[in-house]
Short mmCIF file of C-alpha atoms in Angstrom, two decimals:
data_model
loop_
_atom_site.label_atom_id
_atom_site.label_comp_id
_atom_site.label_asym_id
_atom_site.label_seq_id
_atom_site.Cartn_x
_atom_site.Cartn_y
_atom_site.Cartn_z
CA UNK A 613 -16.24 30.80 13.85
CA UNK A 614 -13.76 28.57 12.06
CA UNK A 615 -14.77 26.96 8.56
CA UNK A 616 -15.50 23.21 8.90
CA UNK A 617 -14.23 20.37 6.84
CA UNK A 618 -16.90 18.85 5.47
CA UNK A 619 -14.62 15.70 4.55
CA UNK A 620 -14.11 14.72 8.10
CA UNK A 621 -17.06 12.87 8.53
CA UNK A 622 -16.04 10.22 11.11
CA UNK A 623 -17.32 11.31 14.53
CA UNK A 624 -13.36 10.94 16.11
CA UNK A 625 -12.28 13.31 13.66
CA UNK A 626 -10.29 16.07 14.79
CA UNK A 627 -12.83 19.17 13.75
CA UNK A 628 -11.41 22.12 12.01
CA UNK A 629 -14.23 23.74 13.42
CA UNK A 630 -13.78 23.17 16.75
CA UNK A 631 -9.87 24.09 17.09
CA UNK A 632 -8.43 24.98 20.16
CA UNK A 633 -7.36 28.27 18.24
CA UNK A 634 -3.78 29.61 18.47
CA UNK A 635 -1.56 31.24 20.70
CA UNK A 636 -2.07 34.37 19.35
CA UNK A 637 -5.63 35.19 18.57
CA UNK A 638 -5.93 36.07 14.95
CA UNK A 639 -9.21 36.65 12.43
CA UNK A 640 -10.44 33.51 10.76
CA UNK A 641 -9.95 32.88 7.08
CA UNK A 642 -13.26 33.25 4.96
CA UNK A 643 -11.86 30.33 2.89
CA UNK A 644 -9.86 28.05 4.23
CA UNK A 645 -9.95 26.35 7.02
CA UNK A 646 -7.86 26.17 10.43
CA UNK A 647 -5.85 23.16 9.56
CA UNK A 648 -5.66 24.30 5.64
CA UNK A 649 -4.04 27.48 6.71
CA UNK A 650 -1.45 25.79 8.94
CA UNK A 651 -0.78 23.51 5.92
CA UNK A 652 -0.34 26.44 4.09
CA UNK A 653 2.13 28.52 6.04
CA UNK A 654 3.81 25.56 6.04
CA UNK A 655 4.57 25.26 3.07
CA UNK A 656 5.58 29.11 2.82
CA UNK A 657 8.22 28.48 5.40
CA UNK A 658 11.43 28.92 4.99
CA UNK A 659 12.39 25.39 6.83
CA UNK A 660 9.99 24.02 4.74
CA UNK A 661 11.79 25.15 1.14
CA UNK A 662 15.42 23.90 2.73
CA UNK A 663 14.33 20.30 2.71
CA UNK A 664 14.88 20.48 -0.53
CA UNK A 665 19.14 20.56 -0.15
CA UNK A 666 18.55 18.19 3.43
CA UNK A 667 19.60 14.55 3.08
CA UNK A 668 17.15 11.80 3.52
CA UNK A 669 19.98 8.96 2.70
CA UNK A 670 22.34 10.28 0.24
CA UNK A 671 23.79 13.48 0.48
CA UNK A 672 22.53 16.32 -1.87
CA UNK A 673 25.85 15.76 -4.54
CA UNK A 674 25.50 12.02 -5.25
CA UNK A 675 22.73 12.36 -7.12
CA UNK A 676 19.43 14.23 -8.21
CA UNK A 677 17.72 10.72 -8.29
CA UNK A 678 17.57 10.14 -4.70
CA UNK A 679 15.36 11.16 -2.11
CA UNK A 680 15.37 14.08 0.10
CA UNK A 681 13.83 15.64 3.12
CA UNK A 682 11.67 16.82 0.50
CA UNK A 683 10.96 14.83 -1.52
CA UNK A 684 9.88 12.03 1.56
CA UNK A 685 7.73 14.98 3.09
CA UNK A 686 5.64 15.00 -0.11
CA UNK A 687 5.42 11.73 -0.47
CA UNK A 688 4.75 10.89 3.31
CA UNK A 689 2.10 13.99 2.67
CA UNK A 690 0.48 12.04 0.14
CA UNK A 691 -0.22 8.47 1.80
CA UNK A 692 -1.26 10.30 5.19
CA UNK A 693 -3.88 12.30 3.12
CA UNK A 694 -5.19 8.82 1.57
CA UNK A 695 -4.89 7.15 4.44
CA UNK A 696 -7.11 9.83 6.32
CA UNK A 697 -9.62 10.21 3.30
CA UNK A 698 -10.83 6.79 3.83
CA UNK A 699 -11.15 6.64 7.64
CA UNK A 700 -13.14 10.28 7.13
CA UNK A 701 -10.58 12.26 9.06
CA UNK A 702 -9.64 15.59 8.69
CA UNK A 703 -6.93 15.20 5.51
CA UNK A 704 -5.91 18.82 6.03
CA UNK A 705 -4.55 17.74 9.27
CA UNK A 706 -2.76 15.07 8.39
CA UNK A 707 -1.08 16.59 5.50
CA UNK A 708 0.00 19.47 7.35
CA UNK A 709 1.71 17.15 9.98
CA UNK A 710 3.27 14.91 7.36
CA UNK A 711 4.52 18.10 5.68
CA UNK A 712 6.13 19.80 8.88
CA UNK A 713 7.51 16.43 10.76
CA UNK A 714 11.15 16.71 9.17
CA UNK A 715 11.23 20.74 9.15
CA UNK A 716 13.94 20.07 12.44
CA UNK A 717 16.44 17.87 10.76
CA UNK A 718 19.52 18.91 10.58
CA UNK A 719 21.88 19.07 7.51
CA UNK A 720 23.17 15.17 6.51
CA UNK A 721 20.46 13.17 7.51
CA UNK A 722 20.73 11.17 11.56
CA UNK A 723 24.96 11.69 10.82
CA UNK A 724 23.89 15.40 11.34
CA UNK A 725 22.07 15.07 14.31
CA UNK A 726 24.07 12.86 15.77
CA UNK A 727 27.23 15.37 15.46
CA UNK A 728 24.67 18.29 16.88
CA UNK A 729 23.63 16.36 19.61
CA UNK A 730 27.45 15.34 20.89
CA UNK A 731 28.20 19.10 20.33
CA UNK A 732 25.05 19.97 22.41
CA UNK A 733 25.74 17.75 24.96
CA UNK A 734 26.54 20.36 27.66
CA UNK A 735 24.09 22.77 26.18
CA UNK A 736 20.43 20.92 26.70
CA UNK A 737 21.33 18.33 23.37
CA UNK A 738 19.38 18.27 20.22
CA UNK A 739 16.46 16.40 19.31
CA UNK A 740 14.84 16.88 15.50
CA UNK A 741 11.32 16.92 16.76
CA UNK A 742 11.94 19.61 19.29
CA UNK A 743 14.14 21.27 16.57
CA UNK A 744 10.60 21.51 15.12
CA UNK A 745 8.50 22.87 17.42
CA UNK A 746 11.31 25.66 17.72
CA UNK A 747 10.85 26.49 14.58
CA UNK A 748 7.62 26.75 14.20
CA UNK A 749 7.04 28.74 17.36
CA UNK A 750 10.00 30.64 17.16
CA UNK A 751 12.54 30.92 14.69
CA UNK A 752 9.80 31.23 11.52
CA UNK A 753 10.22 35.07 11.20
CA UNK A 754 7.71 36.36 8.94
CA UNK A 755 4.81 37.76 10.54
CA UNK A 756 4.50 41.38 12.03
CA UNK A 757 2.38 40.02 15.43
CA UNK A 758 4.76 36.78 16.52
CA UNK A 759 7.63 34.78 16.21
CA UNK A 760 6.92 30.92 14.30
CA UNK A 761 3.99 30.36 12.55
CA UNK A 762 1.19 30.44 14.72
CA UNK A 763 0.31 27.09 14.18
CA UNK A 764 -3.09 25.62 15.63
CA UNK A 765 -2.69 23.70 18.75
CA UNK A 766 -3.27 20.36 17.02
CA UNK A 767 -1.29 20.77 15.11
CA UNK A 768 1.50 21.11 17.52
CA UNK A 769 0.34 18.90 20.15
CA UNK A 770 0.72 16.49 16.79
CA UNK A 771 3.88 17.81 15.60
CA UNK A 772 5.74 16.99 19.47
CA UNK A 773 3.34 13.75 19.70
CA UNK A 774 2.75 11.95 16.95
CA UNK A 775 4.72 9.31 18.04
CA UNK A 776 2.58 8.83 21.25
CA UNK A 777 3.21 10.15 24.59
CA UNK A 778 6.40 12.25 26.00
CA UNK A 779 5.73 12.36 29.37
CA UNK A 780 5.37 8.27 30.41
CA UNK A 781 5.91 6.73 33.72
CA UNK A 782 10.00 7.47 34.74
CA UNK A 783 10.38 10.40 32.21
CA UNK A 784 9.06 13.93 33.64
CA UNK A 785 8.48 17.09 31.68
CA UNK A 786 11.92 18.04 32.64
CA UNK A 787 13.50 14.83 30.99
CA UNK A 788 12.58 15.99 28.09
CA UNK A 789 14.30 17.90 25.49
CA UNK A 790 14.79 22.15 26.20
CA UNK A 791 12.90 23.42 23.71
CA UNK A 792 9.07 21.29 24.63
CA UNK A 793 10.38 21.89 28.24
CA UNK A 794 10.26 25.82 27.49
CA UNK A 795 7.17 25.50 25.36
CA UNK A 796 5.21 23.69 28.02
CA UNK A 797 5.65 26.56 30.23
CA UNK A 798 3.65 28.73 27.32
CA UNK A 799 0.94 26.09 26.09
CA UNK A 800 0.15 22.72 27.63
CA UNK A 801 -0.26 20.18 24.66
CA UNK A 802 -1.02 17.12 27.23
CA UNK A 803 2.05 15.75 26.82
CA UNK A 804 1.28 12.68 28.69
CA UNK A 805 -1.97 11.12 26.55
CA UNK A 806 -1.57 10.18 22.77
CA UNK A 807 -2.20 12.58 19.61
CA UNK A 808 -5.21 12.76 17.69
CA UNK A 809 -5.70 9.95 15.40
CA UNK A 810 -4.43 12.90 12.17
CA UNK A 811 -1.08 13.04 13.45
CA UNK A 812 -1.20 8.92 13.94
CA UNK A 813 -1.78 8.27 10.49
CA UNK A 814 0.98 11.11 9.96
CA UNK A 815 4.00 9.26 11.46
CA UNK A 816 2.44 5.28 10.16
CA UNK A 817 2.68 7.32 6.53
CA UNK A 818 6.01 8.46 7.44
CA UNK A 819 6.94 4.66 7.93
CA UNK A 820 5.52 3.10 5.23
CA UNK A 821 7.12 5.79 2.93
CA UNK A 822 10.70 5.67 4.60
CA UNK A 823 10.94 2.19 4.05
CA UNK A 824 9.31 1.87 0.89
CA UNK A 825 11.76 4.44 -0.94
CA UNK A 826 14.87 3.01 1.18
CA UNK A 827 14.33 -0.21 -0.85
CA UNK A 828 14.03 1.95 -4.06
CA UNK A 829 16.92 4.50 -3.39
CA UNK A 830 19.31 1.39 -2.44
CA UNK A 831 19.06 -0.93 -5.07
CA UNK A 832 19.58 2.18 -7.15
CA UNK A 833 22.43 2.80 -5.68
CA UNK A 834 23.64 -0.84 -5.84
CA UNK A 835 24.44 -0.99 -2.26
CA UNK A 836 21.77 -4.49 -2.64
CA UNK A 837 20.18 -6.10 -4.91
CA UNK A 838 16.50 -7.64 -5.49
CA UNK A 839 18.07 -11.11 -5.35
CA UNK A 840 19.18 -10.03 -1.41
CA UNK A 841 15.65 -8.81 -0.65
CA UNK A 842 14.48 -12.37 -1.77
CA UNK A 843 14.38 -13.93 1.90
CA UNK A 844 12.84 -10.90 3.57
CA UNK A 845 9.14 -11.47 4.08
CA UNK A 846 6.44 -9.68 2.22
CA UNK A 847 8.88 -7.67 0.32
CA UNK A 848 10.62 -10.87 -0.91
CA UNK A 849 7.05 -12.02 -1.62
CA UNK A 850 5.68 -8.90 -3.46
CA UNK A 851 8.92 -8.79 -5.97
CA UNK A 852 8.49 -12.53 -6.63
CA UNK A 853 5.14 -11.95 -7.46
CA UNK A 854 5.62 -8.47 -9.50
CA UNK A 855 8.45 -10.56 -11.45
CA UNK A 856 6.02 -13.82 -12.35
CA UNK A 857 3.33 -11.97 -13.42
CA UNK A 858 5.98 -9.65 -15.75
CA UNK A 859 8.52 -12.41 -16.98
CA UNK A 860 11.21 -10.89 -18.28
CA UNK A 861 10.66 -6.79 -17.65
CA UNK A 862 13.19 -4.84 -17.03
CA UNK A 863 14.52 -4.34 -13.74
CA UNK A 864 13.73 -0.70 -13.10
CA UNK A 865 9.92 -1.15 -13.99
CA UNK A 866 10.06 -4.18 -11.34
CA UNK A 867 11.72 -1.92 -8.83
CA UNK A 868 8.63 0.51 -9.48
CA UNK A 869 5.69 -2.00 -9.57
CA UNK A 870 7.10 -3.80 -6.28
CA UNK A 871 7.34 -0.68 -4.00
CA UNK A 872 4.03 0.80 -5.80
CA UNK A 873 2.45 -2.21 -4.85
CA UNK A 874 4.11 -2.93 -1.35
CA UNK A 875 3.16 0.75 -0.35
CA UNK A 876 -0.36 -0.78 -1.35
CA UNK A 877 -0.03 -3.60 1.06
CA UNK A 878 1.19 -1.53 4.25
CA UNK A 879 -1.32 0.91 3.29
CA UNK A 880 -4.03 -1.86 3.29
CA UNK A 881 -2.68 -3.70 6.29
CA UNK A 882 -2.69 -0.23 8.05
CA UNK A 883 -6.32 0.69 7.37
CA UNK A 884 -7.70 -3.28 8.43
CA UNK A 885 -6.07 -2.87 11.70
CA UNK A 886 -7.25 0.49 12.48
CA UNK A 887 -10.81 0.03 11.74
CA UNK A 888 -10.38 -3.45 13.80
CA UNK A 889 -9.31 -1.73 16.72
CA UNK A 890 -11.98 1.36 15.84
CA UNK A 891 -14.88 -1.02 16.34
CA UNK A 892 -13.37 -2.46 19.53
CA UNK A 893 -12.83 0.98 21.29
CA UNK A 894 -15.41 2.66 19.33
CA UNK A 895 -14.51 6.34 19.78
CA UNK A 896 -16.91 9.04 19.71
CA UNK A 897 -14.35 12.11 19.52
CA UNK A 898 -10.67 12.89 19.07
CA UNK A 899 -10.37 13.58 22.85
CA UNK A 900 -11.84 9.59 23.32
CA UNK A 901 -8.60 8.69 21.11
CA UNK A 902 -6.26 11.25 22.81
CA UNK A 903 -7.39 9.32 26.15
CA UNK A 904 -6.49 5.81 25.16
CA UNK A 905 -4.05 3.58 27.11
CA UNK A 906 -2.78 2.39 23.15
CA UNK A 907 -2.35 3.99 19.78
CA UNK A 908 -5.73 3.74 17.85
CA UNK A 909 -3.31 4.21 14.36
CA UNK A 910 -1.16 0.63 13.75
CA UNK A 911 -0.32 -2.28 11.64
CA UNK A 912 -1.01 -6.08 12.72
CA UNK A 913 0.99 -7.96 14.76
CA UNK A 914 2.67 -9.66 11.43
CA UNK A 915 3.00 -6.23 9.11
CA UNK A 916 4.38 -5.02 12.79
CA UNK A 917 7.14 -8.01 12.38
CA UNK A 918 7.73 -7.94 8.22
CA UNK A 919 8.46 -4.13 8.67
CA UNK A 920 11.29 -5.30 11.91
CA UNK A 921 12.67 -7.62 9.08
CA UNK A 922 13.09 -5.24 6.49
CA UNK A 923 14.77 -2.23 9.28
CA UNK A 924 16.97 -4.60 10.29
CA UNK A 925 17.74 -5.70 6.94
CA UNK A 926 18.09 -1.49 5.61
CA UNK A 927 20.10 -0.82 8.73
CA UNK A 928 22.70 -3.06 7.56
CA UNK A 929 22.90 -3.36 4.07
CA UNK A 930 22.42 0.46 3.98
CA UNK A 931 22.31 2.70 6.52
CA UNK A 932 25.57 1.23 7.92
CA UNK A 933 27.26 0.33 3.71
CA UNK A 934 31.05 1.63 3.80
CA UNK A 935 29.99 4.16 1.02
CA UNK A 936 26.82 5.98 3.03
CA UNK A 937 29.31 5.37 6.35
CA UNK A 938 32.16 7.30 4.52
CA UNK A 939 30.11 9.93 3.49
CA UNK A 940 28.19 10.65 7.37
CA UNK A 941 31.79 10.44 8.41
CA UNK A 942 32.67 13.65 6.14
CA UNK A 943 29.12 15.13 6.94
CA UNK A 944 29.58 14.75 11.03
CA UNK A 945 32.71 16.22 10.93
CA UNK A 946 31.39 19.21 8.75
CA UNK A 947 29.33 19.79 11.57
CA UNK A 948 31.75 19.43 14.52
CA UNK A 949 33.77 22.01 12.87
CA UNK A 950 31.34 24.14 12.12
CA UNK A 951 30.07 24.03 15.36
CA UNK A 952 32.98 24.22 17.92
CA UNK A 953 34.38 27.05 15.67
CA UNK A 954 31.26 28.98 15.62
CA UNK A 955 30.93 28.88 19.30
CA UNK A 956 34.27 30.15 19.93
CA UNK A 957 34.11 32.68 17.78
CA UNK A 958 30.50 33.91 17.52
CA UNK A 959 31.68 36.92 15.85
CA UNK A 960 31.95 34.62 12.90
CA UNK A 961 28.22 34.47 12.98
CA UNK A 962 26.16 36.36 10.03
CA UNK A 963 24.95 39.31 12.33
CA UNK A 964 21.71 38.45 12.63
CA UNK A 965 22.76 35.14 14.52
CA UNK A 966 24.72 36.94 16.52
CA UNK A 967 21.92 38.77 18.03
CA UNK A 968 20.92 36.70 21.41
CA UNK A 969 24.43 35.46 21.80
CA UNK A 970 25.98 35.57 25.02
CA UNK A 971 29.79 35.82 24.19
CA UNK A 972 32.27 32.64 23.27
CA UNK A 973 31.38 28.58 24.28
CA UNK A 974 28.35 30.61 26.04
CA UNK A 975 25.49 28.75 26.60
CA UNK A 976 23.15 31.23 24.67
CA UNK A 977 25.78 31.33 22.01
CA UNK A 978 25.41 26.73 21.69
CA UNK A 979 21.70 27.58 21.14
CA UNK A 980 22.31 30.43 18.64
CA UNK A 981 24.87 28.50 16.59
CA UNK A 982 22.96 24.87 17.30
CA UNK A 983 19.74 26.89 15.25
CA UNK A 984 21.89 28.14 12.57
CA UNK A 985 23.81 24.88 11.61
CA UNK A 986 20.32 22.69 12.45
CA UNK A 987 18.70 24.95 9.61
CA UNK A 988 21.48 24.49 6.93
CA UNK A 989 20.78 22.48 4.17
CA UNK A 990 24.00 19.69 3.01
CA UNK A 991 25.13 22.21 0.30
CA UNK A 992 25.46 25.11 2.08
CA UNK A 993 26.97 23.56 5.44
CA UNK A 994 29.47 22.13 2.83
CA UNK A 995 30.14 25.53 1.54
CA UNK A 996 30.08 27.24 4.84
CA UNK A 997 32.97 24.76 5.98
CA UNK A 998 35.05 25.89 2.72
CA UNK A 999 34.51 29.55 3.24
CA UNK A 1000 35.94 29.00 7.12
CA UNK A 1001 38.42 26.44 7.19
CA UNK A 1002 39.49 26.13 3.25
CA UNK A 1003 42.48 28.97 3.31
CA UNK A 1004 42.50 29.77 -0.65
CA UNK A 1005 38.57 30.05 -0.85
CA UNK A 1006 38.14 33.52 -2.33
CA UNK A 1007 34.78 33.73 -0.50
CA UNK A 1008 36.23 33.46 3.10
#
């Protein structure tokens, strides 16, 4: 019998204790539960340690001050555990999700995927959240029994569907990307209701952090300043209000005290509206909130509208600044090259990647070399592209 958590004490909870159990049927930990020893292996993985070299924003070499796929894992982690603590879910859960729901990026941030996708095109695309149930099903190789990690089935039915359903009226199962398609045909994780309400708070944390250290990471980079976040509202609001109350601090500690307390606010706004809609569709189990026609997990209407404002404003000022658009120009073609010469020439493959191939611009051979560039981190996709196309690198 699994080990329950006693800290999920709200009835919708998603209960350690009553997992659906794992693919493969293993022995229960004495001490820990289900959803603490997916967090765990987690954490052990592989994928998991290469966030650390994976671009959030700013690719690795620009600077050890900015964030990384890391770095945002931990600190969506963090507000997801928080956020579950106080509406008695199962914090295990949530943290495992929050830590595992980047483990499919690619190298370079979107520019990566982007570049992976094009180069997929003919080969069944790439999408990072499948890229993440692959690996955790199948490309984790570290256990005598199976491939992946084993993972409990909420934990993957959260994983492919924390951002609500994948199968919705005018998308099928096969619409979808290759690797769910495939999985579906192993385990069905219900792809057409909602996920528990674990992996909801999971990808809401993963929003509220995004956005929170955007604003940080850009103004240190000086591709804005606080003056331009001025007319946005709520954040224009909060560092107006952070810069009365401190007349005359520096700039860095108002930088810090406005995102602190604007991750505050969403936080806040996140947990009013969830326990407003909570007492309208008062749920008695995580299956009630699987079967609802709407997420159960959201901000208001207006935090729904302040957070538009400030995408649209990080889109532009940021996401698409000459400096970050130079460098995802570099990074994408790191990965065409990398790609359409590994595919031609699988031999060129390390020779445990070459294992499954089916011969050059084979369609076994785009899956084989799609897994080994999704898994590189920036610095060693930067290094592989020396080694094969720099003709003086010693290390060719």
């Amino acid at each position: 019998m699994p080990i329950a958590n006693p800290a999920a004490t709200a009835p919708f909870a998603t209960k350690a204790e009553e997992t659906r159990g794992r693919l493969f049927a293993e022995p229960e930990s004495g001490t820990r539960t289900a959803f603490q020893r997916d967090r765990d292996r987690i954490i052990h993985a592989g994928a998991f340690r290469r966030l650390k070299y994976k671009t959030q924003v700013f690719v690795y070499h620009e600077g050890d001050n900015y964030r990384t796929r890391l770095t945002h894992s931990l600190e969506v982690a963090q507000i997801a555990r928080s956020v579950a603590r106080v509406l008695g879910l199962d914090e295990d859960l949530a943290e495992a999700l929050a830590l595992a729901h980047d483990l499919g990026h690619t190298p370079f941030g979107h520019a990566g995927e982007t570049a992976l996708d094009a180069c997929m095109a003919d080969y069944g695309g790439f999408d990072h959240n499948a890229q993440t149930l692959r690996i955790v099903t199948k490309l984790e190789r570290r256990y005598p029994e199976f491939d992946g990690l084993n993972l409990t089935w909420e934990t993957l039915e959260g994983l492919v569907k924390h951002n609500g359903p994948v199968i919705v009226p005018g998308r099928s199962l096969n619409d979808l990307p290759r690797a769910i398609v495939e999985y579906a045909e192993t385990q069905d994780l219900e792809l057409e209701t909602f996920a528990g309400p674990e992996a909801q708070v999971a990808a809401l944390a993963d929003d509220i952090a995004y956005n929170n250290h955007d604003i940080d990471d850009g103004l240190r980079a000086r591709l804005f300043t606080i003056d331009d976040l001025m007319a946005l509202p709520l954040v224009g609001d909060v560092f107006r209000r952070v810069m009365d109350r401190y007349p005359g601090l520096e700039t860095t500690r108002v930088i810090h005290e406005a995102v602190r307390e604007l991750i505050g606010e969403m936080i806040g706004n996140l947990l009013e509206e969830t326990r407003r809609r909570l007492a309208e569709a008062k749920p008695a189990s995580a299956a009630d909130i699987r079967a609802m026609d709407r997420p159960l997990v959201g901000f208001t209407d207006a935090m729904n509208e302040h957070n538009a404002a400030l995408k649209a404003f990080l889109f532009e000022r940021m996401y698409r600044h000459y400096r970050v658009n130079r460098s995802m120009s570099k990074a994408q073609r790191i990965v065409r090259d990398l790609f359409g010469l590994l595919h031609r020439s699988p031999e060129q493959l390390p020779p445990e990647w070459q294992q499954g191939c089916d011969g050059p611009e084979g369609f076994k051979t785009a899956r084989r070399v799609c897994d080994f560039i999704a898994g590189m981190t920036d610095k060693f996709a930067i290094e592989e592209h020396q080694r094969l196309f720099d003709l003086h690198d010693p290390r060719s």
